[in-house]
Tab-separated table of C-alpha atoms in Angstrom:
chain	number	residue	atom	x	y	z
A	279	MET	CA	1.826	12.029	-9.691
A	280	LYS	CA	3.080	9.636	-12.369
A	281	LEU	CA	4.191	6.271	-11.017
A	282	ALA	CA	5.909	3.211	-12.423
A	283	MET	CA	4.187	0.438	-10.458
A	284	ILE	CA	5.585	-3.056	-10.043
A	285	GLY	CA	3.309	-5.645	-8.439
A	286	PHE	CA	5.427	-8.445	-6.954
A	287	GLY	CA	3.716	-11.741	-6.041
A	288	GLN	CA	0.020	-12.589	-5.923
A	289	ALA	CA	-1.264	-9.738	-3.724
A	290	GLY	CA	1.034	-7.212	-5.422
A	291	GLY	CA	-0.250	-8.191	-8.872
A	292	LYS	CA	-3.895	-7.966	-7.792
A	293	VAL	CA	-3.478	-4.515	-6.252
A	294	LEU	CA	-1.620	-3.328	-9.373
A	295	ASP	CA	-4.528	-4.638	-11.477
A	296	LYS	CA	-6.940	-2.631	-9.295
A	297	PHE	CA	-4.862	0.545	-9.750
A	298	LEU	CA	-5.083	0.141	-13.538
A	299	GLU	CA	-8.850	-0.399	-13.265
A	300	TYR	CA	-9.110	2.742	-11.080
A	301	ASP	CA	-7.134	4.727	-13.675
A	302	ASP	CA	-9.460	3.581	-16.465
A	303	LYS	CA	-12.552	4.440	-14.454
A	304	HIS	CA	-11.450	7.857	-13.171
A	305	GLY	CA	-9.064	8.935	-15.936
A	306	SER	CA	-6.509	9.805	-13.256
A	307	ASN	CA	-3.425	8.597	-15.206
A	308	ILE	CA	-1.493	7.718	-12.053
A	309	VAL	CA	0.012	4.511	-13.473
A	310	ARG	CA	2.485	5.555	-16.166
A	311	ALA	CA	3.810	1.988	-16.454
A	312	ALA	CA	2.797	-1.332	-14.897
A	313	VAL	CA	4.804	-4.544	-14.490
A	314	ALA	CA	3.637	-7.701	-12.658
A	315	VAL	CA	6.260	-10.198	-11.424
A	316	ASN	CA	5.516	-13.653	-10.041
A	317	THR	CA	6.822	-17.190	-9.638
A	318	ALA	CA	3.305	-18.607	-10.159
A	319	LYS	CA	2.076	-18.676	-13.755
A	320	ALA	CA	-1.606	-19.002	-12.786
A	321	ASP	CA	-1.501	-15.751	-10.769
A	322	LEU	CA	-0.097	-13.830	-13.748
A	323	MET	CA	-2.736	-15.332	-16.069
A	324	GLY	CA	-5.477	-14.225	-13.655
A	325	LEU	CA	-4.717	-10.502	-14.107
A	326	ASP	CA	-7.168	-8.479	-16.210
A	327	HIS	CA	-5.527	-5.089	-16.796
A	328	VAL	CA	-1.742	-5.593	-16.798
A	329	PRO	CA	-0.536	-5.906	-20.431
A	330	GLU	CA	0.602	-9.466	-21.169
A	331	GLU	CA	4.038	-8.316	-22.326
A	332	ASN	CA	4.525	-6.726	-18.866
A	333	ARG	CA	3.875	-9.948	-16.920
A	334	VAL	CA	7.186	-11.481	-15.878
A	335	LEU	CA	7.408	-15.112	-14.734
A	336	ILE	CA	10.579	-15.733	-12.714
A	337	GLY	CA	12.081	-18.835	-11.089
A	338	GLN	CA	11.017	-21.272	-13.795
A	339	SER	CA	14.162	-23.354	-13.401
A	340	ARG	CA	13.540	-23.633	-9.628
A	341	VAL	CA	9.749	-23.868	-9.179
A	342	LYS	CA	8.421	-24.540	-12.713
A	343	GLY	CA	5.815	-21.763	-12.557
A	344	HIS	CA	4.115	-23.161	-9.434
A	345	GLY	CA	5.123	-20.478	-6.890
A	346	VAL	CA	7.422	-20.716	-3.877
A	347	GLY	CA	4.870	-22.033	-1.361
A	348	ALA	CA	5.162	-19.168	1.174
A	349	ASP	CA	8.948	-19.657	1.384
A	350	ASN	CA	10.143	-16.061	1.294
A	351	GLU	CA	13.837	-16.971	1.529
A	352	LEU	CA	13.361	-18.860	-1.739
A	353	GLY	CA	11.382	-15.868	-3.083
A	354	ALA	CA	14.335	-13.576	-2.309
A	355	GLU	CA	16.857	-16.007	-3.865
A	356	ILE	CA	14.835	-16.288	-7.088
A	357	ALA	CA	14.439	-12.494	-7.299
A	358	GLU	CA	18.236	-12.126	-6.995
A	359	GLU	CA	18.883	-14.824	-9.624
A	360	ASP	CA	16.326	-13.527	-12.162
A	361	ILE	CA	16.679	-9.783	-11.578
A	362	ASP	CA	17.802	-9.312	-15.200
A	363	GLU	CA	14.448	-10.648	-16.452
A	364	VAL	CA	12.626	-8.128	-14.260
A	365	GLN	CA	15.003	-5.371	-15.385
A	366	GLY	CA	14.165	-6.281	-18.998
A	367	ALA	CA	10.530	-5.308	-18.354
A	368	ILE	CA	11.531	-2.172	-16.405
A	369	ASP	CA	13.704	-1.077	-19.357
A	370	SER	CA	10.520	-0.439	-21.362
A	371	ILE	CA	9.315	2.102	-18.751
A	372	PRO	CA	9.725	5.725	-19.925
A	373	VAL	CA	11.562	6.727	-16.730
A	374	HIS	CA	11.833	10.401	-17.812
A	375	GLU	CA	8.011	10.558	-17.519
A	376	VAL	CA	7.896	8.988	-14.061
A	377	ASP	CA	7.987	10.800	-10.669
A	378	ALA	CA	8.660	7.665	-8.601
A	379	PHE	CA	8.607	3.864	-8.527
A	380	LEU	CA	6.086	2.003	-6.348
A	381	VAL	CA	6.824	-1.664	-5.527
A	382	ILE	CA	3.646	-3.383	-4.272
A	383	ALA	CA	3.663	-6.678	-2.363
A	384	GLY	CA	1.815	-8.730	0.206
A	385	LEU	CA	4.306	-9.290	3.034
A	386	GLY	CA	2.899	-12.592	4.299
A	387	GLY	CA	3.456	-14.849	1.273
A	388	GLY	CA	6.654	-16.029	-0.352
A	389	THR	CA	7.265	-14.387	-3.730
A	390	GLY	CA	6.319	-10.780	-2.909
A	391	SER	CA	7.584	-10.680	0.656
A	392	GLY	CA	10.936	-12.143	-0.386
A	393	GLY	CA	11.313	-10.514	-3.798
A	394	ALA	CA	9.999	-6.961	-3.275
A	395	PRO	CA	12.877	-5.805	-1.007
A	396	VAL	CA	15.391	-7.314	-3.475
A	397	LEU	CA	13.783	-5.442	-6.386
A	398	ALA	CA	13.551	-2.146	-4.439
A	399	LYS	CA	17.273	-2.343	-3.618
A	400	HIS	CA	18.078	-3.034	-7.289
A	401	ILE	CA	15.946	-0.134	-8.626
A	402	LYS	CA	17.441	2.319	-6.102
A	403	ARG	CA	20.923	1.400	-7.269
A	404	ILE	CA	20.107	2.202	-10.910
A	405	TYR	CA	17.620	5.101	-10.922
A	406	THR	CA	17.574	8.528	-9.264
A	407	GLU	CA	13.764	8.629	-8.825
A	408	PRO	CA	12.398	7.792	-5.342
A	409	VAL	CA	11.454	4.151	-4.761
A	410	TYR	CA	8.459	3.578	-2.471
A	411	GLY	CA	7.036	0.336	-1.179
A	412	LEU	CA	3.387	-0.515	-0.599
A	413	GLY	CA	3.418	-3.443	1.809
A	414	ILE	CA	0.290	-5.356	2.819
A	415	LEU	CA	0.392	-7.082	6.218
A	416	PRO	CA	-1.445	-10.417	6.588
A	417	GLY	CA	-4.382	-10.826	8.973
A	418	GLY	CA	-3.575	-12.245	12.398
A	419	ASP	CA	-5.733	-15.299	11.602
A	420	GLU	CA	-3.657	-16.257	8.547
A	421	GLY	CA	-1.185	-18.307	10.586
A	422	GLY	CA	2.290	-18.217	12.101
A	423	ILE	CA	4.319	-18.715	8.921
A	424	TYR	CA	2.652	-15.682	7.288
A	425	THR	CA	3.257	-13.568	10.387
A	426	LEU	CA	6.896	-14.645	10.464
A	427	ASN	CA	7.269	-13.867	6.744
A	428	ALA	CA	5.664	-10.437	7.231
A	429	ALA	CA	7.871	-9.489	10.180
A	430	ARG	CA	11.074	-10.440	8.349
A	431	SER	CA	9.962	-8.857	5.070
A	432	PHE	CA	8.809	-5.656	6.782
A	433	GLN	CA	12.108	-4.988	8.511
A	434	THR	CA	14.036	-5.670	5.279
A	435	PHE	CA	11.666	-3.782	2.930
A	436	VAL	CA	11.548	-0.620	5.072
A	437	ARG	CA	15.347	-0.346	4.865
A	438	GLU	CA	15.452	-0.733	1.075
A	439	VAL	CA	12.805	1.859	0.071
A	440	ASP	CA	12.599	5.637	0.432
A	441	ASN	CA	9.332	5.142	2.327
A	442	LEU	CA	7.125	2.144	3.105
A	443	LEU	CA	3.370	2.756	2.851
A	444	VAL	CA	1.645	0.037	4.870
A	445	PHE	CA	-1.827	-1.486	4.710
A	446	ASP	CA	-2.807	-3.841	7.540
A	447	ASN	CA	-5.331	-6.516	6.506
A	448	ASP	CA	-6.004	-7.225	10.188
A	449	ALA	CA	-7.641	-3.820	10.631
A	450	TRP	CA	-9.889	-4.301	7.591
A	451	ARG	CA	-11.091	-7.903	7.478
A	452	LYS	CA	-14.708	-8.286	8.572
A	453	THR	CA	-15.766	-11.293	10.612
A	454	GLY	CA	-17.706	-13.923	8.677
A	455	GLU	CA	-16.601	-12.528	5.331
A	456	SER	CA	-15.510	-14.912	2.574
A	457	VAL	CA	-11.776	-14.848	1.863
A	458	GLN	CA	-12.214	-13.754	-1.773
A	459	GLY	CA	-14.872	-11.145	-0.940
A	460	GLY	CA	-12.719	-9.838	1.902
A	461	TYR	CA	-9.625	-9.370	-0.244
A	462	ASP	CA	-11.554	-7.761	-3.101
A	463	GLU	CA	-12.965	-5.200	-0.701
A	464	ILE	CA	-9.571	-4.610	0.936
A	465	ASN	CA	-7.932	-4.056	-2.472
A	466	ASP	CA	-10.665	-1.530	-3.331
A	467	GLU	CA	-9.931	0.332	-0.081
A	468	ILE	CA	-6.182	0.380	-0.792
A	469	VAL	CA	-6.656	1.776	-4.285
A	470	LYS	CA	-9.310	4.325	-3.267
A	471	ARG	CA	-7.028	5.903	-0.662
A	472	PHE	CA	-3.819	5.891	-2.657
A	473	GLY	CA	-5.692	6.812	-5.843
A	474	VAL	CA	-6.912	10.129	-4.393
A	475	LEU	CA	-3.508	10.784	-2.824
A	476	PHE	CA	-1.423	10.154	-5.961
A	477	GLY	CA	-4.058	11.611	-8.299
A	478	ALA	CA	-3.960	15.045	-6.656
A	479	GLY	CA	-2.514	17.796	-8.827
A	480	GLU	CA	-3.478	16.185	-12.138
A	481	VAL	CA	-5.344	18.670	-14.326
A	482	ASP	CA	-6.758	17.936	-17.777
A	483	GLN	CA	-6.595	20.522	-20.520
A	484	GLY	CA	-9.233	23.129	-19.687
A	485	GLY	CA	-9.954	21.403	-16.349
A	486	GLU	CA	-10.388	22.955	-12.921
A	487	VAL	CA	-7.151	24.136	-11.279
A	488	ALA	CA	-6.829	23.789	-7.517
A	489	GLU	CA	-6.677	26.905	-5.341
A	490	SER	CA	-3.788	25.357	-3.453
A	491	VAL	CA	-2.175	22.789	-5.732
A	492	VAL	CA	-0.843	19.528	-4.310
A	493	ASP	CA	1.661	18.272	-6.846
A	494	SER	CA	4.116	15.388	-6.914
A	495	SER	CA	6.818	17.415	-5.124
A	496	GLU	CA	4.513	17.847	-2.078
A	497	ILE	CA	4.036	14.080	-1.888
A	498	ILE	CA	7.755	13.386	-2.443
A	499	ASN	CA	8.731	15.883	0.291
A	500	THR	CA	6.206	14.363	2.709
A	501	LEU	CA	7.590	10.871	2.072
A	502	ALA	CA	11.232	12.056	2.206
A	503	GLY	CA	13.182	10.976	5.241
A	504	GLY	CA	12.072	7.367	5.012
A	505	GLY	CA	10.274	5.265	7.577
A	506	VAL	CA	6.696	4.038	7.595
A	507	SER	CA	3.572	5.812	6.353
A	508	THR	CA	-0.152	5.345	6.833
A	509	VAL	CA	-3.130	6.918	5.070
A	510	GLY	CA	-6.518	7.985	6.433
A	511	TYR	CA	-9.622	8.645	4.354
A	512	ALA	CA	-13.110	10.037	4.931
A	513	SER	CA	-15.791	11.080	2.447
A	514	GLU	CA	-19.284	12.506	2.371
A	515	THR	CA	-21.745	12.386	-0.510
A	516	VAL	CA	-22.906	15.674	-2.034
A	517	GLU	CA	-25.645	16.603	-4.469
A	518	ASN	CA	-23.530	17.891	-7.285
A	519	SER	CA	-26.339	18.976	-9.600
A	520	GLY	CA	-24.371	21.863	-11.068
A	521	SER	CA	-27.430	24.130	-10.825
A	522	SER	CA	-27.687	27.224	-8.640
A	523	GLY	CA	-30.770	25.891	-6.892
A	524	GLY	CA	-31.032	24.413	-3.409
A	525	GLY	CA	-29.667	21.029	-4.514
A	526	LEU	CA	-26.133	22.145	-5.283
A	527	LEU	CA	-24.907	22.709	-1.763
A	528	SER	CA	-27.868	21.509	0.258
A	529	LYS	CA	-26.507	18.186	1.552
A	530	PHE	CA	-23.034	19.452	2.340
A	531	THR	CA	-23.756	22.992	3.461
A	532	GLY	CA	-27.312	22.781	4.717
A	533	GLY	CA	-28.978	24.961	2.071
A	534	SER	CA	-27.713	27.646	-0.261
A	535	ASN	CA	-29.964	30.578	0.502
A	536	SER	CA	-27.503	32.601	2.574
A	537	GLN	CA	-23.912	32.493	1.361
A	538	PRO	CA	-22.083	33.377	4.646
A	539	GLU	CA	-23.753	30.494	6.514
A	540	ASP	CA	-22.955	28.151	3.616
A	541	SER	CA	-19.318	29.164	3.714
A	542	ALA	CA	-19.106	28.668	7.496
A	543	ASN	CA	-20.918	25.344	7.254
A	544	THR	CA	-18.653	24.121	4.449
A	545	THR	CA	-15.593	25.138	6.484
A	546	ASN	CA	-16.852	23.134	9.470
A	547	ARG	CA	-17.716	20.116	7.334
A	548	ILE	CA	-14.256	20.014	5.745
A	549	THR	CA	-12.564	20.358	9.152
A	550	SER	CA	-14.755	17.530	10.427
A	551	LEU	CA	-13.846	15.340	7.410
A	552	VAL	CA	-10.132	15.919	8.079
A	553	ARG	CA	-10.591	14.779	11.694
A	554	LYS	CA	-12.514	11.684	10.589
A	555	ALA	CA	-9.767	10.832	8.090
A	556	ALA	CA	-6.948	11.184	10.643
A	557	LEU	CA	-8.699	9.616	13.642
A	558	GLY	CA	-10.707	6.957	11.774
A	559	ARG	CA	-9.446	3.718	10.292
A	560	LEU	CA	-5.922	4.288	8.961
A	561	THR	CA	-4.318	1.887	6.478
A	562	LEU	CA	-1.950	1.074	9.355
A	563	PRO	CA	-3.514	1.899	12.736
A	564	CYS	CA	-1.222	4.035	14.902
A	565	GLU	CA	-1.105	6.977	17.268
A	566	ILE	CA	-0.921	10.080	15.075
A	567	ASP	CA	1.082	12.186	17.545
A	568	GLY	CA	4.740	11.930	16.700
A	569	ALA	CA	4.220	11.597	12.920
A	570	GLU	CA	7.203	13.394	11.404
A	571	ARG	CA	5.384	14.790	8.357
A	572	ALA	CA	1.815	14.948	7.071
A	573	LEU	CA	-0.070	15.828	3.902
A	574	LEU	CA	-3.754	16.690	3.598
A	575	VAL	CA	-5.640	16.454	0.297
A	576	THR	CA	-9.317	17.383	-0.016
A	577	ALA	CA	-10.982	16.265	-3.226
A	578	GLY	CA	-14.401	16.891	-4.727
A	579	PRO	CA	-16.467	19.341	-6.803
A	580	PRO	CA	-14.831	22.822	-6.722
A	581	ALA	CA	-17.920	24.466	-5.154
A	582	PHE	CA	-17.456	22.319	-2.044
A	583	LEU	CA	-13.729	22.895	-1.555
A	584	ASN	CA	-13.348	25.695	0.906
A	585	ARG	CA	-9.849	27.110	1.426
A	586	LYS	CA	-10.592	28.210	4.989
A	587	GLY	CA	-11.730	24.681	5.865
A	588	ILE	CA	-8.593	23.165	4.350
A	589	GLU	CA	-6.378	25.630	6.269
A	590	ARG	CA	-8.201	24.861	9.505
A	591	GLY	CA	-7.838	21.146	8.885
A	592	ARG	CA	-4.128	21.569	8.204
A	593	LYS	CA	-3.646	23.578	11.427
A	594	TRP	CA	-5.533	20.940	13.409
A	595	LEU	CA	-3.229	18.262	11.924
A	596	GLU	CA	-0.191	20.293	12.991
A	597	GLU	CA	-1.494	20.394	16.568
A	598	GLN	CA	-2.342	16.685	16.651
A	599	THR	CA	0.889	15.403	15.110
A	600	GLY	CA	3.226	17.972	16.659
A	601	SER	CA	4.870	18.262	13.231
A	602	MET	CA	5.943	21.509	11.619
A	603	GLU	CA	5.878	19.804	8.215
A	604	VAL	CA	2.172	19.572	7.361
A	605	ARG	CA	1.335	20.283	3.741
A	606	GLY	CA	-2.149	20.629	2.312
A	607	GLY	CA	-4.227	21.491	-0.711
A	608	ASP	CA	-7.290	20.703	-2.781
A	609	TYR	CA	-7.945	18.431	-5.746
A	610	PRO	CA	-10.976	19.591	-7.805
A	611	VAL	CA	-12.991	16.710	-9.302
A	612	PRO	CA	-15.934	18.477	-11.024
A	613	ASP	CA	-18.101	15.406	-11.729
A	614	SER	CA	-17.596	13.770	-8.313
A	615	GLY	CA	-20.604	12.990	-6.127
A	616	SER	CA	-18.622	13.240	-2.907
A	617	VAL	CA	-16.082	15.307	-1.022
A	618	ALA	CA	-13.162	13.338	0.423
A	619	ALA	CA	-10.277	14.094	2.754
A	620	VAL	CA	-7.090	12.043	2.528
A	621	VAL	CA	-4.436	12.342	5.230
A	622	LEU	CA	-0.948	10.936	4.652
A	623	LEU	CA	1.048	10.504	7.869
A	624	SER	CA	4.735	9.834	7.234
A	625	GLY	CA	7.450	8.727	9.656
A	626	VAL	CA	5.025	7.219	12.191
A	627	THR	CA	6.643	5.340	15.057
A	628	ASN	CA	3.943	4.586	17.619
A	629	VAL	CA	2.523	1.496	15.851
A	630	PRO	CA	1.329	-1.258	18.231
A	631	ARG	CA	0.597	-3.668	15.348
A	632	ILE	CA	4.228	-3.727	14.189
A	633	LYS	CA	5.493	-4.372	17.722
A	634	GLU	CA	2.935	-7.180	18.125
A	635	LEU	CA	3.859	-8.607	14.703
A	636	GLN	CA	7.542	-8.758	15.645
A	637	GLN	CA	6.758	-10.441	18.977
A	638	VAL	CA	4.460	-13.073	17.424
A	639	ALA	CA	7.067	-13.712	14.716
A	640	ILE	CA	9.833	-14.335	17.301
A	641	GLU	CA	7.559	-16.857	19.066
A	642	ALA	CA	6.642	-18.457	15.717
A	643	GLN	CA	10.352	-18.800	14.814
A	644	GLU	CA	11.072	-20.503	18.158
A	645	ASN	CA	8.084	-22.842	17.673
A	646	ILE	CA	9.134	-23.718	14.110
A	647	ASP	CA	12.682	-24.558	15.243
A	648	GLU	CA	11.288	-26.669	18.099
A	649	ILE	CA	8.859	-28.508	15.789
A	650	ARG	CA	11.648	-29.248	13.268
A	651	ASP	CA	13.909	-30.705	15.983
A	652	GLU	CA	11.036	-32.780	17.370
A	653	SER	CA	10.115	-33.969	13.885
A	654	GLU	CA	13.654	-35.186	13.186
A	655	GLU	CA	13.719	-36.980	16.529
A	656	ASN	CA	10.355	-38.650	15.861
A	657	LEU	CA	11.525	-39.826	12.433
A	658	GLN	CA	14.676	-41.307	13.959
A	659	ASN	CA	12.561	-43.155	16.546
A	660	LEU	CA	10.263	-44.443	13.796
A	661	VAL	CA	12.920	-45.880	11.467
A	662	GLU	CA	15.416	-47.116	14.040
A	663	ASP	CA	15.109	-50.520	15.648
A	664	ASP	CA	17.979	-51.189	18.043
A	665	ASP	CA	17.277	-54.919	18.366
A	666	ASP	CA	17.426	-55.718	14.664
A	667	GLU	CA	19.235	-52.901	12.811
A	668	LEU	CA	18.908	-53.048	9.018
A	669	GLU	CA	21.670	-52.094	6.665
A	670	SER	CA	20.996	-49.058	4.523
A	671	LEU	CA	20.688	-49.512	0.741
A	672	PHE	CA	23.458	-46.957	0.119
């Protein structure tokens, strides 16, 4: 799948940078065009892989390149005001070569959480290609203002895109981990999952062709209908020696002396990987029953991709989700040292984290209003002196 990716704000830019690094490393060619947008000059300068001419600094007249300080209303205003500057960078994208747009943003800050929904709405008005969002929720320990930003941004963003893919930092941060180390690891996880998903169906000249191809239309149809999506991932290392000896299938199939057993074992292993992917740590934790649509991609060396296993995994997903729309296929990666299963669940509704986020945000809003009123009252008490009232300068 060929995507035009736009990273909005600090987190959005960093994840976009990681996608470009992933493309370079794996030769997957997912990112057909990349644009980073920010109100903070330093964040744009810190990117390693986004071409300099595709880094757009907005809001200079308002914030002088210093960011919006987690004020996502200001982020949205600046995005509206400077949308032509962003459009100028998008104009260089060869849209006829692109299957969809992906707008990436952290939802807890100011620039991305305010600007990404504005940009998504603008792109949808102009282009016929689908516009997806990749929204990253802040950790619960990041504070009330970030939770409030995320709740407001989420409910706006999800309405402006054709589908919102969500990654919840809260489910991925490890205790005692440094902030920088934690985010680097989280960004790697985001890109690994979405990289396999969007990379499926790409075949180089003379490369291996999948038995059951997953192409961009399968992904587009799974994401059609809108709503929120989450992605599961599981992988297992294999000894991909390429020889016909015991090493080729030994780790994954338990020895290659008798072909029928190998085939049965490989089928079971793939089915088990699919279950781990769907029931393990999703990018947005949720109950998988009730997902409207699903897509299964199994990737790895062709010898390890067993059609029967993939079919079984797909049937199991149908039973678990209760959906009649479960697509599936394989993605041969000849030089890979592992077999992976990626499960995309689209139109999920049973998401406790979103309900909790909204509730915490409502409380945070009430607290902020209360604190502001109290602050004004305290200032009045501080500067007023009823006994000896001073005249104001002007």
